[in-house]
Short mmCIF file of C-alpha atoms in Angstrom, two decimals:
data_model
loop_
_atom_site.label_atom_id
_atom_site.label_comp_id
_atom_site.label_asym_id
_atom_site.label_seq_id
_atom_site.Cartn_x
_atom_site.Cartn_y
_atom_site.Cartn_z
CA MET A 537 -32.76 -118.86 -192.71
CA PRO A 538 -36.06 -118.07 -190.50
CA ILE A 539 -37.53 -120.47 -188.36
CA HIS A 540 -41.40 -121.29 -188.90
CA SER A 541 -43.60 -122.90 -186.54
CA PRO A 542 -45.07 -126.26 -187.37
CA GLU A 543 -49.24 -125.50 -188.34
CA PHE A 544 -51.06 -127.99 -186.82
CA PRO A 545 -54.50 -128.60 -188.56
CA ARG A 546 -57.85 -127.52 -187.54
CA PRO A 547 -60.56 -129.58 -186.14
CA ALA A 548 -63.41 -130.33 -188.84
CA PRO A 549 -66.23 -128.33 -187.82
CA ALA A 550 -67.96 -131.56 -187.44
CA PHE A 551 -65.76 -132.80 -184.70
CA ALA A 552 -66.11 -129.47 -183.12
CA CYS A 553 -69.10 -129.44 -182.68
CA ALA A 554 -69.20 -133.49 -181.16
CA LEU A 555 -66.37 -132.42 -178.69
CA ALA A 556 -68.79 -129.25 -177.14
CA LEU A 557 -71.65 -131.86 -177.16
CA LEU A 558 -69.56 -133.97 -175.05
CA ILE A 559 -68.12 -131.52 -173.15
CA ALA A 560 -71.89 -130.26 -171.85
CA THR A 561 -73.37 -133.62 -171.55
CA THR A 562 -70.13 -134.25 -168.90
CA GLY A 563 -70.90 -131.08 -167.17
CA CYS A 564 -74.39 -132.19 -166.43
CA GLN A 565 -74.32 -135.97 -165.47
CA ARG A 566 -70.94 -134.04 -163.34
CA GLY A 567 -74.15 -131.62 -161.94
CA SER A 568 -76.93 -134.74 -161.69
CA ASP A 569 -74.16 -135.86 -159.28
CA THR A 570 -75.19 -133.23 -156.79
CA PRO A 571 -77.85 -134.47 -154.57
CA PRO A 572 -80.96 -131.82 -154.71
CA GLN A 573 -81.87 -128.87 -152.10
CA THR A 574 -84.73 -129.69 -150.14
CA GLU A 575 -86.03 -127.05 -148.50
CA VAL A 576 -86.79 -127.69 -144.74
CA PRO A 577 -90.69 -126.80 -143.90
CA THR A 578 -90.81 -123.50 -141.43
CA ALA A 579 -92.44 -124.47 -137.94
CA PRO A 580 -95.67 -123.51 -137.98
CA ARG A 581 -96.39 -119.98 -135.46
CA VAL A 582 -97.87 -121.09 -131.94
CA GLN A 583 -100.23 -119.11 -131.28
CA ILE A 584 -100.92 -117.14 -127.64
CA ASP A 585 -104.24 -115.73 -126.05
CA ALA A 586 -104.84 -111.88 -126.44
CA THR A 587 -104.78 -110.73 -122.98
CA LEU A 588 -105.93 -107.47 -120.98
CA GLY A 589 -105.43 -106.44 -117.43
CA LEU A 590 -107.08 -103.92 -116.05
CA ALA A 591 -107.43 -102.24 -112.03
CA ASP A 592 -108.96 -99.70 -110.49
CA ASN A 593 -107.52 -98.08 -107.91
CA SER A 594 -109.51 -94.75 -106.38
CA GLY A 595 -110.82 -93.67 -109.75
CA SER A 596 -107.58 -94.10 -112.09
CA LEU A 597 -106.88 -97.35 -113.81
CA ARG A 598 -103.83 -99.24 -114.76
CA PHE A 599 -103.78 -101.25 -117.55
CA ASP A 600 -101.34 -103.82 -119.45
CA GLY A 601 -101.89 -106.83 -122.17
CA THR A 602 -100.69 -108.14 -125.49
CA VAL A 603 -103.32 -107.88 -128.72
CA ASP A 604 -102.53 -109.11 -132.03
CA SER A 605 -102.34 -106.21 -134.23
CA GLU A 606 -101.69 -102.57 -134.10
CA ALA A 607 -105.33 -102.13 -135.65
CA THR A 608 -106.56 -103.65 -132.27
CA ARG A 609 -104.12 -101.91 -129.86
CA THR A 610 -105.37 -98.63 -131.18
CA ALA A 611 -108.64 -99.79 -130.60
CA ILE A 612 -108.14 -100.17 -127.19
CA GLU A 613 -106.61 -96.92 -126.61
CA ARG A 614 -109.84 -94.80 -128.25
CA ALA A 615 -112.40 -96.94 -125.81
CA LEU A 616 -110.13 -96.51 -123.17
CA LEU A 617 -109.87 -92.80 -123.70
CA ALA A 618 -113.26 -92.32 -124.19
CA VAL A 619 -114.25 -93.54 -120.70
CA TYR A 620 -111.72 -92.85 -118.91
CA GLY A 621 -110.23 -88.96 -120.82
CA ASN A 622 -106.67 -88.24 -120.49
CA GLY A 623 -104.93 -89.04 -117.99
CA ARG A 624 -106.84 -91.41 -115.61
CA ALA A 625 -105.96 -94.63 -117.67
CA GLN A 626 -102.07 -95.28 -118.02
CA GLY A 627 -100.01 -98.75 -118.57
CA ALA A 628 -98.86 -100.27 -121.97
CA ILE A 629 -100.41 -102.61 -124.76
CA ASP A 630 -97.85 -105.21 -126.94
CA VAL A 631 -98.29 -105.96 -129.97
CA ASP A 632 -97.35 -109.91 -131.14
CA PRO A 633 -98.46 -111.45 -134.35
CA SER A 634 -98.90 -114.66 -132.37
CA ALA A 635 -101.80 -113.74 -130.35
CA ARG A 636 -105.35 -114.23 -131.56
CA PRO A 637 -108.03 -111.83 -132.34
CA PRO A 638 -109.55 -110.87 -129.53
CA ILE A 639 -113.18 -111.36 -129.34
CA TRP A 640 -114.17 -108.95 -126.38
CA ALA A 641 -112.35 -106.20 -128.13
CA LYS A 642 -115.05 -104.61 -129.83
CA GLY A 643 -117.65 -104.82 -127.00
CA LEU A 644 -114.70 -103.22 -124.58
CA GLU A 645 -116.07 -100.08 -124.38
CA ASP A 646 -119.74 -100.71 -123.34
CA PHE A 647 -118.05 -102.40 -120.26
CA LEU A 648 -115.51 -99.84 -119.43
CA ARG A 649 -118.37 -97.35 -118.95
CA ILE A 650 -120.19 -99.76 -115.83
CA LEU A 651 -116.73 -100.84 -114.87
CA SER A 652 -115.51 -97.20 -114.40
CA THR A 653 -118.05 -96.68 -111.81
CA VAL A 654 -117.19 -99.63 -109.55
CA PRO A 655 -114.12 -98.18 -107.65
CA GLY A 656 -111.94 -100.86 -106.85
CA ALA A 657 -113.00 -103.68 -109.31
CA GLY A 658 -110.63 -105.59 -111.57
CA LEU A 659 -110.79 -107.57 -114.68
CA ARG A 660 -108.64 -109.77 -116.59
CA LEU A 661 -109.32 -110.69 -120.46
CA SER A 662 -107.42 -114.16 -122.14
CA GLY A 663 -108.87 -115.53 -124.63
CA ASN A 664 -112.50 -116.07 -124.13
CA GLN A 665 -112.23 -116.12 -120.40
CA ALA A 666 -113.19 -112.80 -118.36
CA THR A 667 -112.13 -112.63 -114.67
CA LEU A 668 -113.81 -110.29 -112.32
CA SER A 669 -112.10 -109.38 -108.90
CA GLY A 670 -111.98 -106.94 -105.84
CA PRO A 671 -113.68 -105.20 -103.23
CA LEU A 672 -117.31 -105.84 -104.94
CA ASP A 673 -120.74 -106.02 -103.02
CA ASN A 674 -123.32 -108.39 -104.39
CA ASP A 675 -125.23 -105.41 -106.38
CA GLN A 676 -121.81 -104.21 -108.28
CA ARG A 677 -121.26 -108.06 -109.21
CA ARG A 678 -124.68 -107.92 -110.53
CA ALA A 679 -124.53 -104.50 -112.30
CA LEU A 680 -121.19 -106.22 -113.56
CA ARG A 681 -122.12 -109.47 -114.57
CA ALA A 682 -125.17 -108.02 -116.48
CA ALA A 683 -122.76 -105.66 -118.15
CA ALA A 684 -120.60 -108.65 -119.29
CA GLU A 685 -123.16 -110.63 -120.90
CA ARG A 686 -123.83 -107.88 -123.39
CA ALA A 687 -120.93 -106.55 -124.13
CA PHE A 688 -118.91 -109.96 -124.53
CA PRO A 689 -121.27 -112.82 -125.73
CA GLY A 690 -119.73 -115.88 -125.97
CA VAL A 691 -117.09 -115.17 -123.13
CA ARG A 692 -116.50 -117.55 -120.44
CA LEU A 693 -117.43 -114.99 -116.92
CA SER A 694 -115.49 -116.56 -113.59
CA GLY A 695 -114.07 -115.19 -110.53
CA LEU A 696 -116.44 -112.76 -109.04
CA PHE A 697 -119.15 -112.78 -111.86
CA GLU A 698 -120.75 -116.02 -110.53
CA PRO A 699 -123.66 -115.10 -109.66
CA PRO A 700 -124.05 -114.71 -105.78
CA GLY A 701 -125.92 -115.76 -103.49
CA ASP A 702 -129.25 -114.59 -102.02
CA ASP A 703 -128.31 -111.54 -99.71
CA SER A 704 -131.93 -109.97 -99.21
CA GLY A 705 -131.40 -110.86 -95.79
CA THR A 706 -129.36 -110.41 -92.34
CA GLU A 707 -126.51 -112.72 -92.50
CA PRO A 708 -126.91 -115.41 -89.94
CA LYS A 709 -124.24 -115.52 -87.26
CA LEU A 710 -122.31 -118.67 -86.57
CA SER A 711 -120.68 -120.08 -83.38
CA PRO A 712 -116.83 -120.25 -84.12
CA GLU A 713 -116.18 -123.52 -84.03
CA ALA A 714 -119.77 -123.61 -86.63
CA LEU A 715 -117.51 -120.89 -88.97
CA ALA A 716 -114.63 -123.26 -89.36
CA LYS A 717 -116.86 -126.40 -90.10
CA THR A 718 -118.59 -124.41 -92.80
CA LEU A 719 -115.14 -122.92 -94.27
CA ASN A 720 -113.34 -126.07 -94.28
CA ALA A 721 -116.01 -127.30 -96.30
CA THR A 722 -115.19 -124.62 -98.78
CA ASP A 723 -113.14 -126.42 -101.69
CA VAL A 724 -110.91 -123.41 -102.98
CA ALA A 725 -108.84 -124.30 -105.72
CA PHE A 726 -105.26 -122.56 -106.80
CA LYS A 727 -103.74 -122.80 -110.15
CA PRO A 728 -101.66 -125.38 -110.33
CA GLY A 729 -97.99 -125.23 -108.88
CA SER A 730 -98.88 -121.61 -108.16
CA GLY A 731 -99.36 -119.52 -104.90
CA GLU A 732 -102.78 -117.69 -106.95
CA VAL A 733 -106.04 -118.56 -105.97
CA SER A 734 -108.08 -120.39 -109.07
CA ASP A 735 -110.50 -117.97 -110.90
CA ASP A 736 -113.34 -120.08 -110.49
CA SER A 737 -112.70 -120.34 -106.94
CA LEU A 738 -113.40 -116.08 -106.68
CA ALA A 739 -117.11 -116.03 -106.05
CA LEU A 740 -116.36 -119.45 -102.66
CA VAL A 741 -113.99 -116.66 -101.47
CA ALA A 742 -116.30 -114.11 -101.19
CA GLN A 743 -118.47 -116.19 -99.49
CA ALA A 744 -116.47 -117.64 -97.15
CA ALA A 745 -115.50 -113.90 -96.03
CA ASP A 746 -119.75 -113.28 -96.08
CA ALA A 747 -119.15 -115.94 -93.20
CA ILE A 748 -116.00 -114.56 -91.56
CA ARG A 749 -117.53 -110.67 -91.65
CA ALA A 750 -120.67 -112.14 -89.64
CA ALA A 751 -118.68 -114.25 -87.11
CA PRO A 752 -118.91 -113.20 -82.83
CA GLU A 753 -116.43 -110.41 -82.32
CA GLY A 754 -112.81 -111.45 -80.98
CA THR A 755 -113.27 -114.99 -83.53
CA ARG A 756 -109.69 -115.30 -84.89
CA LEU A 757 -108.53 -118.00 -87.72
CA VAL A 758 -105.44 -119.50 -89.01
CA ILE A 759 -105.34 -120.70 -93.01
CA VAL A 760 -103.54 -123.69 -92.82
CA GLY A 761 -102.27 -123.72 -96.68
CA PRO A 762 -102.61 -127.03 -98.36
CA VAL A 763 -99.71 -129.53 -99.78
CA THR A 764 -99.26 -131.35 -101.95
CA PRO A 765 -95.83 -133.76 -102.14
CA THR A 766 -93.00 -133.75 -104.74
CA SER A 767 -89.32 -134.81 -104.29
CA ASP A 768 -88.63 -131.06 -102.74
CA ALA A 769 -90.26 -131.32 -99.67
CA ALA A 770 -88.28 -127.11 -98.74
CA ASN A 771 -90.72 -126.00 -101.90
CA ASP A 772 -94.05 -127.80 -100.50
CA VAL A 773 -93.85 -125.70 -97.48
CA PHE A 774 -93.18 -122.89 -98.94
CA LEU A 775 -95.66 -122.92 -101.69
CA SER A 776 -98.52 -124.21 -98.56
CA LYS A 777 -97.25 -120.90 -96.80
CA GLN A 778 -97.55 -118.64 -99.98
CA ARG A 779 -101.04 -119.92 -101.10
CA ALA A 780 -102.17 -119.64 -97.57
CA GLU A 781 -101.42 -115.83 -97.62
CA ALA A 782 -103.16 -115.78 -101.18
CA LEU A 783 -106.13 -116.79 -99.65
CA LYS A 784 -105.80 -114.44 -97.16
CA VAL A 785 -105.06 -111.42 -99.44
CA GLN A 786 -108.69 -112.48 -100.89
CA LEU A 787 -110.65 -112.31 -98.19
CA ILE A 788 -109.22 -109.18 -96.73
CA LEU A 789 -109.99 -107.96 -100.92
CA GLN A 790 -113.70 -108.80 -99.59
CA GLY A 791 -113.80 -106.89 -96.41
CA VAL A 792 -111.99 -109.22 -93.64
CA SER A 793 -110.04 -107.49 -90.99
CA PRO A 794 -106.01 -108.89 -91.67
CA ALA A 795 -106.51 -109.20 -87.68
CA VAL A 796 -108.80 -111.63 -87.90
CA ILE A 797 -106.64 -113.74 -90.53
CA ASP A 798 -103.41 -115.40 -89.21
CA THR A 799 -101.15 -117.96 -91.97
CA ARG A 800 -99.07 -120.90 -91.57
CA GLY A 801 -97.83 -123.16 -93.89
CA TRP A 802 -98.27 -127.03 -93.72
CA GLY A 803 -95.20 -128.92 -91.78
CA GLN A 804 -94.87 -125.30 -89.54
CA ASN A 805 -95.06 -124.52 -86.06
CA PRO A 806 -97.55 -121.39 -85.13
CA ASP A 807 -93.88 -119.44 -84.53
CA GLY A 808 -93.02 -120.82 -88.64
CA SER A 809 -90.40 -123.39 -87.29
CA PRO A 810 -90.91 -126.26 -88.85
CA VAL A 811 -92.85 -129.04 -87.16
CA GLU A 812 -89.98 -132.13 -86.79
CA ASN A 813 -90.02 -134.66 -88.96
CA ALA A 814 -93.10 -133.68 -90.69
CA VAL A 815 -94.36 -136.34 -93.79
CA PRO A 816 -97.24 -135.04 -95.07
CA PRO A 817 -99.89 -138.10 -96.40
CA PRO A 818 -98.83 -139.10 -99.82
CA GLY A 819 -102.13 -138.12 -101.24
CA GLY A 820 -101.28 -134.69 -99.55
CA ALA A 821 -103.00 -132.11 -97.27
CA SER A 822 -106.13 -130.01 -97.83
CA MET A 823 -106.60 -126.49 -96.65
CA ARG A 824 -108.06 -125.95 -93.25
CA PHE A 825 -109.43 -122.96 -91.21
CA GLU A 826 -108.46 -123.76 -87.85
CA LEU A 827 -109.96 -121.63 -84.61
CA LEU A 828 -107.37 -119.44 -82.44
CA ARG A 829 -107.68 -119.57 -79.13
#
């Protein structure tokens, strides 16, 4: 006898719809137990200043920098090519979208036409500041300042862009003692935590160089670097010596003979050995010039 499987009644249509609705509702409720995903805000991009460094070396130019876009880089490279031609300007400019658009790019070519006539000049553009350096006489400094004022409106001019003093007469010769006193009244500043002379002090260095060049023949000086005491005494002395050397370099760039200047760090003997038990005053010690006998 054949075996028949028992037949189960099919659910009524109304019951099937209710069951489907219940399953769907339960699924939605379960899904609602999951906390919503929140978006993590993206940190704003930190902006940096666009920069361009230019240094003349016997008629050829070295350059470097960082700008905001490919378009800005192309514009600067075209300006360099227009003034210096092929082969006279060498360097590289990076593109960083974090850089602010440089306000000095538009007038760069006009300024380069004057800069290219001044051997040894150096220019650093950073943000809204332009710093001039190099072994420049007062006439060259005035010409470059006038050119910068025309080419870079709104840019702060520092370094040797500062107006030079009156050089209409012969520089008076100072006695060695008077020279040291004059130099020690010159408040040369350095970049924080660095051995570099502050951009705003380059004009003061040029004035000091004028005085040294006018000193009697045979005058020799030693620069004792400034010191700011910290918990790292060895680094304090190192930085003091480094700053003395940096000032000497700037004086040489302004025409002072290297043989006239020696350097020493605070807490060092003339031979460079440390002074025993030397402790800088709590407020530090300023840079000073001493006569070498």
